[in-house]
mmCIF file of N, CA and C in Angstrom:
data_model
loop_
_atom_site.group_PDB
_atom_site.id
_atom_site.type_symbol
_atom_site.label_atom_id
_atom_site.label_comp_id
_atom_site.label_asym_id
_atom_site.label_seq_id
_atom_site.Cartn_x
_atom_site.Cartn_y
_atom_site.Cartn_z
ATOM 1 N N UNK E 142 -79.087 28.601 53.122
ATOM 2 C CA UNK E 142 -80.629 28.824 53.019
ATOM 3 C C UNK E 142 -80.897 29.114 53.694
ATOM 4 N N UNK E 143 -81.955 30.095 53.654
ATOM 5 C CA UNK E 143 -81.974 30.968 55.276
ATOM 6 C C UNK E 143 -83.571 30.566 55.030
ATOM 7 N N UNK E 144 -84.372 30.729 56.315
ATOM 8 C CA UNK E 144 -85.460 29.845 56.404
ATOM 9 C C UNK E 144 -86.811 31.022 55.725
ATOM 10 N N UNK E 145 -87.077 31.962 55.334
ATOM 11 C CA UNK E 145 -87.450 32.698 54.159
ATOM 12 C C UNK E 145 -87.584 32.412 52.451
ATOM 13 N N UNK E 146 -86.069 31.586 52.791
ATOM 14 C CA UNK E 146 -86.439 30.394 51.818
ATOM 15 C C UNK E 146 -87.125 29.468 51.328
ATOM 16 N N UNK E 147 -87.216 28.710 52.865
ATOM 17 C CA UNK E 147 -87.801 27.422 52.944
ATOM 18 C C UNK E 147 -89.442 27.712 53.627
ATOM 19 N N UNK E 148 -89.719 28.851 53.825
ATOM 20 C CA UNK E 148 -91.316 28.687 54.354
ATOM 21 C C UNK E 148 -91.920 28.660 53.649
ATOM 22 N N UNK E 149 -92.674 27.899 53.190
ATOM 23 C CA UNK E 149 -93.813 27.044 52.466
ATOM 24 C C UNK E 149 -93.258 26.631 51.084
ATOM 25 N N UNK E 150 -92.193 25.496 51.442
ATOM 26 C CA UNK E 150 -91.600 25.488 49.979
ATOM 27 C C UNK E 150 -92.356 23.949 50.499
ATOM 28 N N UNK E 151 -92.630 23.380 49.939
ATOM 29 C CA UNK E 151 -93.297 21.516 49.599
ATOM 30 C C UNK E 151 -91.363 20.745 48.619
ATOM 31 N N UNK E 152 -90.225 20.160 49.412
ATOM 32 C CA UNK E 152 -89.811 19.673 48.400
ATOM 33 C C UNK E 152 -90.275 18.052 47.922
ATOM 34 N N UNK E 153 -89.937 17.135 46.625
ATOM 35 C CA UNK E 153 -90.638 16.425 46.147
ATOM 36 C C UNK E 153 -89.267 15.646 45.270
ATOM 37 N N UNK E 154 -89.083 14.802 46.061
ATOM 38 C CA UNK E 154 -88.222 14.193 44.847
ATOM 39 C C UNK E 154 -88.435 13.420 43.389
ATOM 40 N N UNK E 155 -89.768 14.010 43.470
ATOM 41 C CA UNK E 155 -90.340 13.227 42.077
ATOM 42 C C UNK E 155 -91.473 13.986 41.794
ATOM 43 N N UNK E 156 -91.543 15.217 40.895
ATOM 44 C CA UNK E 156 -92.306 15.751 40.176
ATOM 45 C C UNK E 156 -93.666 15.349 39.952
ATOM 46 N N UNK E 157 -93.825 13.549 39.348
ATOM 47 C CA UNK E 157 -94.807 13.040 38.052
ATOM 48 C C UNK E 157 -94.385 11.340 38.623
ATOM 49 N N UNK E 158 -95.866 11.114 38.465
ATOM 50 C CA UNK E 158 -95.511 9.254 38.886
ATOM 51 C C UNK E 158 -94.240 8.281 37.794
ATOM 52 N N UNK E 159 -94.220 8.118 38.594
ATOM 53 C CA UNK E 159 -93.050 6.434 37.691
ATOM 54 C C UNK E 159 -94.216 6.038 36.564
ATOM 55 N N UNK E 160 -93.900 5.547 35.286
ATOM 56 C CA UNK E 160 -95.296 4.987 34.065
ATOM 57 C C UNK E 160 -95.337 3.978 34.563
ATOM 58 N N UNK E 161 -94.236 3.001 35.153
ATOM 59 C CA UNK E 161 -94.369 1.899 34.580
ATOM 60 C C UNK E 161 -94.545 1.398 36.613
ATOM 61 N N UNK E 162 -94.593 2.458 37.308
ATOM 62 C CA UNK E 162 -95.006 1.637 38.623
ATOM 63 C C UNK E 162 -96.703 1.607 38.423
ATOM 64 N N UNK E 163 -96.957 -0.060 39.479
ATOM 65 C CA UNK E 163 -98.411 -0.261 39.298
ATOM 66 C C UNK E 163 -98.907 0.316 40.113
ATOM 67 N N UNK E 164 -100.185 0.949 39.574
ATOM 68 C CA UNK E 164 -101.308 1.415 40.324
ATOM 69 C C UNK E 164 -101.339 0.641 41.766
ATOM 70 N N UNK E 165 -101.351 1.102 43.026
ATOM 71 C CA UNK E 165 -101.156 1.651 44.272
ATOM 72 C C UNK E 165 -100.235 0.248 44.870
ATOM 73 N N UNK E 166 -99.320 0.606 44.272
ATOM 74 C CA UNK E 166 -98.101 -0.336 45.370
ATOM 75 C C UNK E 166 -97.405 0.491 46.337
ATOM 76 N N UNK E 167 -97.665 -0.544 47.173
ATOM 77 C CA UNK E 167 -97.276 -0.136 48.744
ATOM 78 C C UNK E 167 -95.661 0.405 48.293
ATOM 79 N N UNK E 168 -95.010 -0.485 47.268
ATOM 80 C CA UNK E 168 -93.823 -0.303 47.611
ATOM 81 C C UNK E 168 -93.522 1.189 46.740
ATOM 82 N N UNK E 169 -93.722 1.896 45.966
ATOM 83 C CA UNK E 169 -93.612 3.202 44.901
ATOM 84 C C UNK E 169 -94.316 4.062 46.233
ATOM 85 N N UNK E 170 -95.593 3.918 47.488
ATOM 86 C CA UNK E 170 -96.242 4.492 47.528
ATOM 87 C C UNK E 170 -95.473 5.007 49.040
ATOM 88 N N UNK E 171 -94.687 3.879 48.883
ATOM 89 C CA UNK E 171 -93.464 3.874 49.967
ATOM 90 C C UNK E 171 -92.252 4.925 50.009
ATOM 91 N N UNK E 172 -92.062 4.408 48.629
ATOM 92 C CA UNK E 172 -90.784 4.898 48.183
ATOM 93 C C UNK E 172 -91.115 7.087 47.862
ATOM 94 N N UNK E 173 -92.458 7.095 47.482
ATOM 95 C CA UNK E 173 -92.942 8.522 47.307
ATOM 96 C C UNK E 173 -92.764 9.269 48.824
ATOM 97 N N UNK E 174 -93.437 9.003 49.799
ATOM 98 C CA UNK E 174 -93.160 9.391 50.905
ATOM 99 C C UNK E 174 -91.851 9.569 51.579
ATOM 100 N N UNK E 175 -90.705 9.233 51.275
ATOM 101 C CA UNK E 175 -89.751 9.418 51.996
ATOM 102 C C UNK E 175 -88.946 10.262 50.914
ATOM 103 N N UNK E 176 -89.375 10.448 49.709
ATOM 104 C CA UNK E 176 -89.216 11.466 48.869
ATOM 105 C C UNK E 176 -89.464 13.145 49.250
ATOM 106 N N UNK E 177 -90.349 12.928 50.259
ATOM 107 C CA UNK E 177 -90.953 14.415 50.084
ATOM 108 C C UNK E 177 -90.155 15.140 51.197
ATOM 109 N N UNK E 178 -89.992 15.975 51.828
ATOM 110 C CA UNK E 178 -89.516 16.779 52.800
ATOM 111 C C UNK E 178 -90.816 16.977 53.741
ATOM 112 N N UNK E 179 -90.566 18.272 53.614
ATOM 113 C CA UNK E 179 -91.653 18.942 54.849
ATOM 114 C C UNK E 179 -91.802 20.799 54.289
ATOM 115 N N UNK E 180 -93.099 20.891 54.722
ATOM 116 C CA UNK E 180 -93.323 22.778 54.762
ATOM 117 C C UNK E 180 -93.711 23.381 56.011
ATOM 118 N N UNK E 181 -92.924 24.138 55.677
ATOM 119 C CA UNK E 181 -92.862 25.227 57.066
ATOM 120 C C UNK E 181 -93.767 26.695 57.008
ATOM 121 N N UNK E 182 -94.624 26.084 58.356
ATOM 122 C CA UNK E 182 -95.715 27.477 58.153
ATOM 123 C C UNK E 182 -94.929 28.819 58.667
ATOM 124 N N UNK E 183 -96.229 29.656 57.924
ATOM 125 C CA UNK E 183 -95.782 31.103 58.247
ATOM 126 C C UNK E 183 -95.638 31.498 59.579
ATOM 127 N N UNK E 184 -96.321 30.888 60.864
ATOM 128 C CA UNK E 184 -95.718 31.086 61.651
ATOM 129 C C UNK E 184 -94.415 30.195 62.736
ATOM 130 N N UNK E 185 -94.312 29.091 61.677
ATOM 131 C CA UNK E 185 -92.520 28.344 62.239
ATOM 132 C C UNK E 185 -91.667 29.811 61.591
ATOM 133 N N UNK E 186 -91.914 29.757 60.434
ATOM 134 C CA UNK E 186 -91.053 30.187 59.912
ATOM 135 C C UNK E 186 -90.899 32.014 61.158
ATOM 136 N N UNK E 187 -91.932 31.804 61.437
ATOM 137 C CA UNK E 187 -91.443 33.882 61.830
ATOM 138 C C UNK E 187 -90.440 33.335 63.687
ATOM 139 N N UNK E 188 -90.932 32.172 64.353
ATOM 140 C CA UNK E 188 -90.518 31.197 65.230
ATOM 141 C C UNK E 188 -89.060 31.265 64.832
ATOM 142 N N UNK E 189 -89.197 30.394 63.866
ATOM 143 C CA UNK E 189 -87.617 29.915 63.656
ATOM 144 C C UNK E 189 -86.405 31.083 63.720
ATOM 145 N N UNK E 190 -86.877 32.112 62.871
ATOM 146 C CA UNK E 190 -85.922 33.539 62.201
ATOM 147 C C UNK E 190 -86.266 34.606 63.673
ATOM 148 N N UNK E 191 -87.138 34.441 64.486
ATOM 149 C CA UNK E 191 -86.709 35.078 65.878
ATOM 150 C C UNK E 191 -85.662 34.683 67.023
ATOM 151 N N UNK E 192 -86.192 33.216 66.870
ATOM 152 C CA UNK E 192 -84.731 32.642 67.737
ATOM 153 C C UNK E 192 -83.972 32.240 67.135
ATOM 154 N N UNK E 193 -83.447 32.272 65.672
ATOM 155 C CA UNK E 193 -82.201 31.777 65.458
ATOM 156 C C UNK E 193 -81.909 30.520 65.297
ATOM 157 N N UNK E 194 -82.759 29.647 64.792
ATOM 158 C CA UNK E 194 -82.910 28.266 64.701
ATOM 159 C C UNK E 194 -82.526 28.025 63.174
ATOM 160 N N UNK E 195 -82.102 26.823 63.590
ATOM 161 C CA UNK E 195 -81.385 26.216 61.655
ATOM 162 C C UNK E 195 -82.385 24.705 61.457
ATOM 163 N N UNK E 196 -83.304 25.010 60.265
ATOM 164 C CA UNK E 196 -83.538 23.158 60.084
ATOM 165 C C UNK E 196 -82.707 23.241 58.583
ATOM 166 N N UNK E 197 -82.276 23.460 58.215
ATOM 167 C CA UNK E 197 -81.658 23.446 56.732
ATOM 168 C C UNK E 197 -80.290 22.102 57.686
ATOM 169 N N UNK E 198 -80.436 21.529 56.291
ATOM 170 C CA UNK E 198 -78.994 20.433 56.325
ATOM 171 C C UNK E 198 -79.036 19.457 57.072
ATOM 172 N N UNK E 199 -78.294 18.803 57.917
ATOM 173 C CA UNK E 199 -78.848 17.599 58.582
ATOM 174 C C UNK E 199 -80.000 17.607 59.649
ATOM 175 N N UNK E 200 -80.697 18.886 60.037
ATOM 176 C CA UNK E 200 -81.458 19.056 60.847
ATOM 177 C C UNK E 200 -82.838 18.779 59.808
ATOM 178 N N UNK E 201 -82.742 19.252 59.020
ATOM 179 C CA UNK E 201 -83.637 18.695 57.618
ATOM 180 C C UNK E 201 -84.513 17.737 57.085
ATOM 181 N N UNK E 202 -82.553 16.940 57.411
ATOM 182 C CA UNK E 202 -83.267 15.380 56.875
ATOM 183 C C UNK E 202 -83.492 14.626 58.053
ATOM 184 N N UNK E 203 -83.037 14.709 59.567
ATOM 185 C CA UNK E 203 -83.537 14.500 60.832
ATOM 186 C C UNK E 203 -85.210 14.451 61.011
ATOM 187 N N UNK E 204 -85.606 16.154 60.153
ATOM 188 C CA UNK E 204 -86.928 16.061 60.667
ATOM 189 C C UNK E 204 -87.796 15.303 59.842
ATOM 190 N N UNK E 205 -87.155 15.060 57.974
ATOM 191 C CA UNK E 205 -87.942 14.731 56.980
ATOM 192 C C UNK E 205 -88.418 12.568 57.769
ATOM 193 N N UNK E 206 -87.034 12.127 58.503
ATOM 194 C CA UNK E 206 -86.667 10.969 58.668
ATOM 195 C C UNK E 206 -87.773 10.430 59.730
ATOM 196 N N UNK E 207 -88.249 11.748 61.292
ATOM 197 C CA UNK E 207 -88.964 11.198 61.777
ATOM 198 C C UNK E 207 -90.350 11.456 61.293
ATOM 199 N N UNK E 208 -90.495 12.365 60.867
ATOM 200 C CA UNK E 208 -91.877 12.631 59.818
ATOM 201 C C UNK E 208 -92.293 11.664 59.470
ATOM 202 N N UNK E 209 -91.550 10.760 58.641
ATOM 203 C CA UNK E 209 -91.161 9.130 57.745
ATOM 204 C C UNK E 209 -91.973 8.339 58.802
ATOM 205 N N UNK E 210 -91.097 7.639 60.039
ATOM 206 C CA UNK E 210 -91.503 6.957 61.333
ATOM 207 C C UNK E 210 -92.689 7.663 61.296
ATOM 208 N N UNK E 211 -93.042 8.349 62.003
ATOM 209 C CA UNK E 211 -94.136 9.029 62.744
ATOM 210 C C UNK E 211 -95.581 8.430 61.823
ATOM 211 N N UNK E 212 -95.222 9.161 60.237
ATOM 212 C CA UNK E 212 -96.193 8.789 59.032
ATOM 213 C C UNK E 212 -96.449 6.880 59.420
ATOM 214 N N UNK E 213 -95.821 5.965 59.233
ATOM 215 C CA UNK E 213 -96.126 5.158 59.575
ATOM 216 C C UNK E 213 -96.599 4.757 60.676
ATOM 217 N N UNK E 214 -96.222 5.167 62.033
ATOM 218 C CA UNK E 214 -96.736 4.685 62.878
ATOM 219 C C UNK E 214 -98.421 5.228 63.235
ATOM 220 N N UNK E 215 -98.378 6.127 61.999
ATOM 221 C CA UNK E 215 -99.954 6.844 61.910
ATOM 222 C C UNK E 215 -100.658 7.716 63.368
ATOM 223 N N UNK E 216 -98.896 8.640 63.769
ATOM 224 C CA UNK E 216 -99.230 9.707 64.501
ATOM 225 C C UNK E 216 -99.651 10.891 63.575
ATOM 226 N N UNK E 217 -100.851 11.884 63.977
ATOM 227 C CA UNK E 217 -101.546 12.899 63.553
ATOM 228 C C UNK E 217 -100.357 14.361 64.589
ATOM 229 N N UNK E 218 -99.822 14.431 65.853
ATOM 230 C CA UNK E 218 -99.599 16.015 66.017
ATOM 231 C C UNK E 218 -98.287 15.399 66.820
ATOM 232 N N UNK E 219 -97.204 15.535 66.803
ATOM 233 C CA UNK E 219 -95.449 15.809 67.289
ATOM 234 C C UNK E 219 -95.057 16.573 67.718
ATOM 235 N N UNK E 220 -94.253 16.229 68.799
ATOM 236 C CA UNK E 220 -92.808 16.923 69.160
ATOM 237 C C UNK E 220 -91.749 16.656 68.916
ATOM 238 N N UNK E 221 -90.836 16.501 68.155
ATOM 239 C CA UNK E 221 -89.627 16.720 67.240
ATOM 240 C C UNK E 221 -88.043 17.591 68.295
ATOM 241 N N UNK E 222 -87.422 16.808 68.956
ATOM 242 C CA UNK E 222 -87.166 17.256 70.181
ATOM 243 C C UNK E 222 -85.953 17.273 70.013
ATOM 244 N N UNK E 223 -84.535 18.093 70.114
ATOM 245 C CA UNK E 223 -83.397 18.234 70.181
ATOM 246 C C UNK E 223 -82.619 19.311 70.952
ATOM 247 N N UNK E 224 -81.224 19.154 71.829
ATOM 248 C CA UNK E 224 -81.110 19.487 72.623
ATOM 249 C C UNK E 224 -81.069 21.466 72.589
ATOM 250 N N UNK E 225 -81.310 21.819 71.502
ATOM 251 C CA UNK E 225 -81.504 23.462 71.483
ATOM 252 C C UNK E 225 -82.438 24.291 71.066
ATOM 253 N N UNK E 226 -83.565 23.036 70.607
ATOM 254 C CA UNK E 226 -85.100 23.616 70.339
ATOM 255 C C UNK E 226 -85.922 22.437 70.105
ATOM 256 N N UNK E 227 -87.084 23.036 69.961
ATOM 257 C CA UNK E 227 -87.992 21.595 69.657
ATOM 258 C C UNK E 227 -88.887 22.214 68.840
ATOM 259 N N UNK E 228 -89.528 21.022 68.024
ATOM 260 C CA UNK E 228 -90.682 21.605 66.581
ATOM 261 C C UNK E 228 -91.975 20.466 67.094
ATOM 262 N N UNK E 229 -93.223 21.552 66.598
ATOM 263 C CA UNK E 229 -94.045 20.912 66.902
ATOM 264 C C UNK E 229 -94.308 20.355 65.095
ATOM 265 N N UNK E 230 -94.737 19.461 65.168
ATOM 266 C CA UNK E 230 -95.146 18.844 63.788
ATOM 267 C C UNK E 230 -96.673 18.482 63.498
ATOM 268 N N UNK E 231 -96.837 18.295 61.883
ATOM 269 C CA UNK E 231 -98.512 17.803 61.483
ATOM 270 C C UNK E 231 -98.297 16.367 61.158
ATOM 271 N N UNK E 232 -97.829 16.098 60.723
ATOM 272 C CA UNK E 232 -97.529 14.362 60.620
ATOM 273 C C UNK E 232 -98.270 14.213 58.525
ATOM 274 N N UNK E 233 -99.649 14.837 58.975
ATOM 275 C CA UNK E 233 -100.360 13.955 58.100
ATOM 276 C C UNK E 233 -99.976 15.398 56.917
ATOM 277 N N UNK E 234 -100.176 16.141 57.095
ATOM 278 C CA UNK E 234 -99.954 17.398 56.535
ATOM 279 C C UNK E 234 -98.664 17.466 56.289
ATOM 280 N N UNK E 235 -97.642 17.085 56.846
ATOM 281 C CA UNK E 235 -96.158 17.125 57.004
ATOM 282 C C UNK E 235 -95.582 18.689 56.572
ATOM 283 N N UNK E 236 -96.142 19.162 57.483
ATOM 284 C CA UNK E 236 -95.950 21.045 57.973
ATOM 285 C C UNK E 236 -95.324 20.657 59.733
ATOM 286 N N UNK E 237 -93.924 22.097 59.773
ATOM 287 C CA UNK E 237 -93.790 22.321 60.927
ATOM 288 C C UNK E 237 -94.776 23.317 61.455
ATOM 289 N N UNK E 238 -94.825 23.619 62.171
ATOM 290 C CA UNK E 238 -96.400 24.163 62.857
ATOM 291 C C UNK E 238 -95.788 25.181 63.698
ATOM 292 N N UNK E 239 -94.862 24.739 64.478
ATOM 293 C CA UNK E 239 -93.863 25.730 65.504
ATOM 294 C C UNK E 239 -92.422 25.572 65.917
ATOM 295 N N UNK E 240 -91.868 26.229 66.307
ATOM 296 C CA UNK E 240 -90.959 26.166 66.554
ATOM 297 C C UNK E 240 -90.226 26.760 68.429
ATOM 298 N N UNK E 241 -89.957 25.783 69.280
ATOM 299 C CA UNK E 241 -89.446 26.398 70.721
ATOM 300 C C UNK E 241 -88.230 26.415 70.728
ATOM 301 N N UNK E 242 -87.888 27.375 71.500
ATOM 302 C CA UNK E 242 -85.883 27.974 71.754
ATOM 303 C C UNK E 242 -85.671 27.300 72.849
ATOM 304 N N UNK E 243 -84.855 27.113 73.541
ATOM 305 C CA UNK E 243 -84.923 26.503 74.875
ATOM 306 C C UNK E 243 -85.153 26.996 75.871
ATOM 307 N N UNK E 244 -85.530 28.015 75.866
ATOM 308 C CA UNK E 244 -85.905 29.301 77.289
ATOM 309 C C UNK E 244 -87.510 28.780 77.401
ATOM 310 N N UNK E 245 -88.146 28.599 76.173
ATOM 311 C CA UNK E 245 -89.726 28.235 76.232
ATOM 312 C C UNK E 245 -89.416 26.334 76.554
ATOM 313 N N UNK E 246 -88.841 25.573 76.464
ATOM 314 C CA UNK E 246 -88.682 24.330 76.652
ATOM 315 C C UNK E 246 -88.572 23.884 78.247
ATOM 316 N N UNK E 247 -88.024 25.258 79.284
ATOM 317 C CA UNK E 247 -87.765 25.033 80.189
ATOM 318 C C UNK E 247 -89.408 24.765 81.565
ATOM 319 N N UNK E 248 -90.380 24.697 81.033
ATOM 320 C CA UNK E 248 -91.960 24.348 81.744
ATOM 321 C C UNK E 248 -91.800 22.741 81.470
ATOM 322 N N UNK E 249 -91.229 22.215 80.181
ATOM 323 C CA UNK E 249 -91.000 20.861 79.630
ATOM 324 C C UNK E 249 -92.999 20.301 79.849
ATOM 325 N N UNK E 250 -93.480 20.919 79.105
ATOM 326 C CA UNK E 250 -94.465 20.977 78.695
ATOM 327 C C UNK E 250 -95.029 21.252 77.291
ATOM 328 N N UNK E 251 -95.738 20.660 76.176
ATOM 329 C CA UNK E 251 -96.246 20.484 75.263
ATOM 330 C C UNK E 251 -97.620 20.058 74.699
ATOM 331 N N UNK E 252 -98.469 20.748 75.414
ATOM 332 C CA UNK E 252 -99.853 19.917 74.505
ATOM 333 C C UNK E 252 -100.207 19.818 73.096
ATOM 334 N N UNK E 253 -101.824 19.294 72.781
ATOM 335 C CA UNK E 253 -102.032 18.515 71.863
ATOM 336 C C UNK E 253 -101.580 17.293 70.749
ATOM 337 N N UNK E 254 -100.672 17.165 71.209
ATOM 338 C CA UNK E 254 -99.646 16.164 70.646
ATOM 339 C C UNK E 254 -99.870 14.323 70.888
ATOM 340 N N UNK E 255 -100.047 13.629 70.171
ATOM 341 C CA UNK E 255 -99.660 12.579 70.026
ATOM 342 C C UNK E 255 -98.472 11.313 70.151
ATOM 343 N N UNK E 256 -97.570 12.052 69.658
ATOM 344 C CA UNK E 256 -96.230 11.523 69.981
ATOM 345 C C UNK E 256 -95.179 12.334 70.312
ATOM 346 N N UNK E 257 -93.625 11.746 70.349
ATOM 347 C CA UNK E 257 -92.513 12.253 70.519
ATOM 348 C C UNK E 257 -91.173 12.076 69.890
ATOM 349 N N UNK E 258 -90.911 12.269 69.429
ATOM 350 C CA UNK E 258 -89.337 11.904 69.099
ATOM 351 C C UNK E 258 -88.242 12.840 69.291
ATOM 352 N N UNK E 259 -86.794 12.009 69.891
ATOM 353 C CA UNK E 259 -85.797 12.898 69.831
ATOM 354 C C UNK E 259 -85.023 12.881 68.857
ATOM 355 N N UNK E 260 -84.623 13.736 68.559
ATOM 356 C CA UNK E 260 -83.584 14.204 67.050
ATOM 357 C C UNK E 260 -81.858 14.039 67.954
#
């Protein structure tokens, strides 16, 4: 799957509410949150393509897991760091905002975030 295929895509494991789930059920709400992946902004899609950074496969799962944990902790904007790339995400919107290549990470400064996750 290419970046162009996932740009702007929202994947949800459930397309409609389960009729037997009680309204406001925290277990059901947690299940729905865990079934969601994330969107890729147009800017991030461009950066991923320019730098040849792949966010499919295992990385997609890592980003989704990180977003779920960050959401549970109340984070808003975070940086997700792996050895070969870093991703700035907006947690409430579940959006990958931008991606940084290793050469861009050498300054070791990322601003306007409230959380960080090592992938």
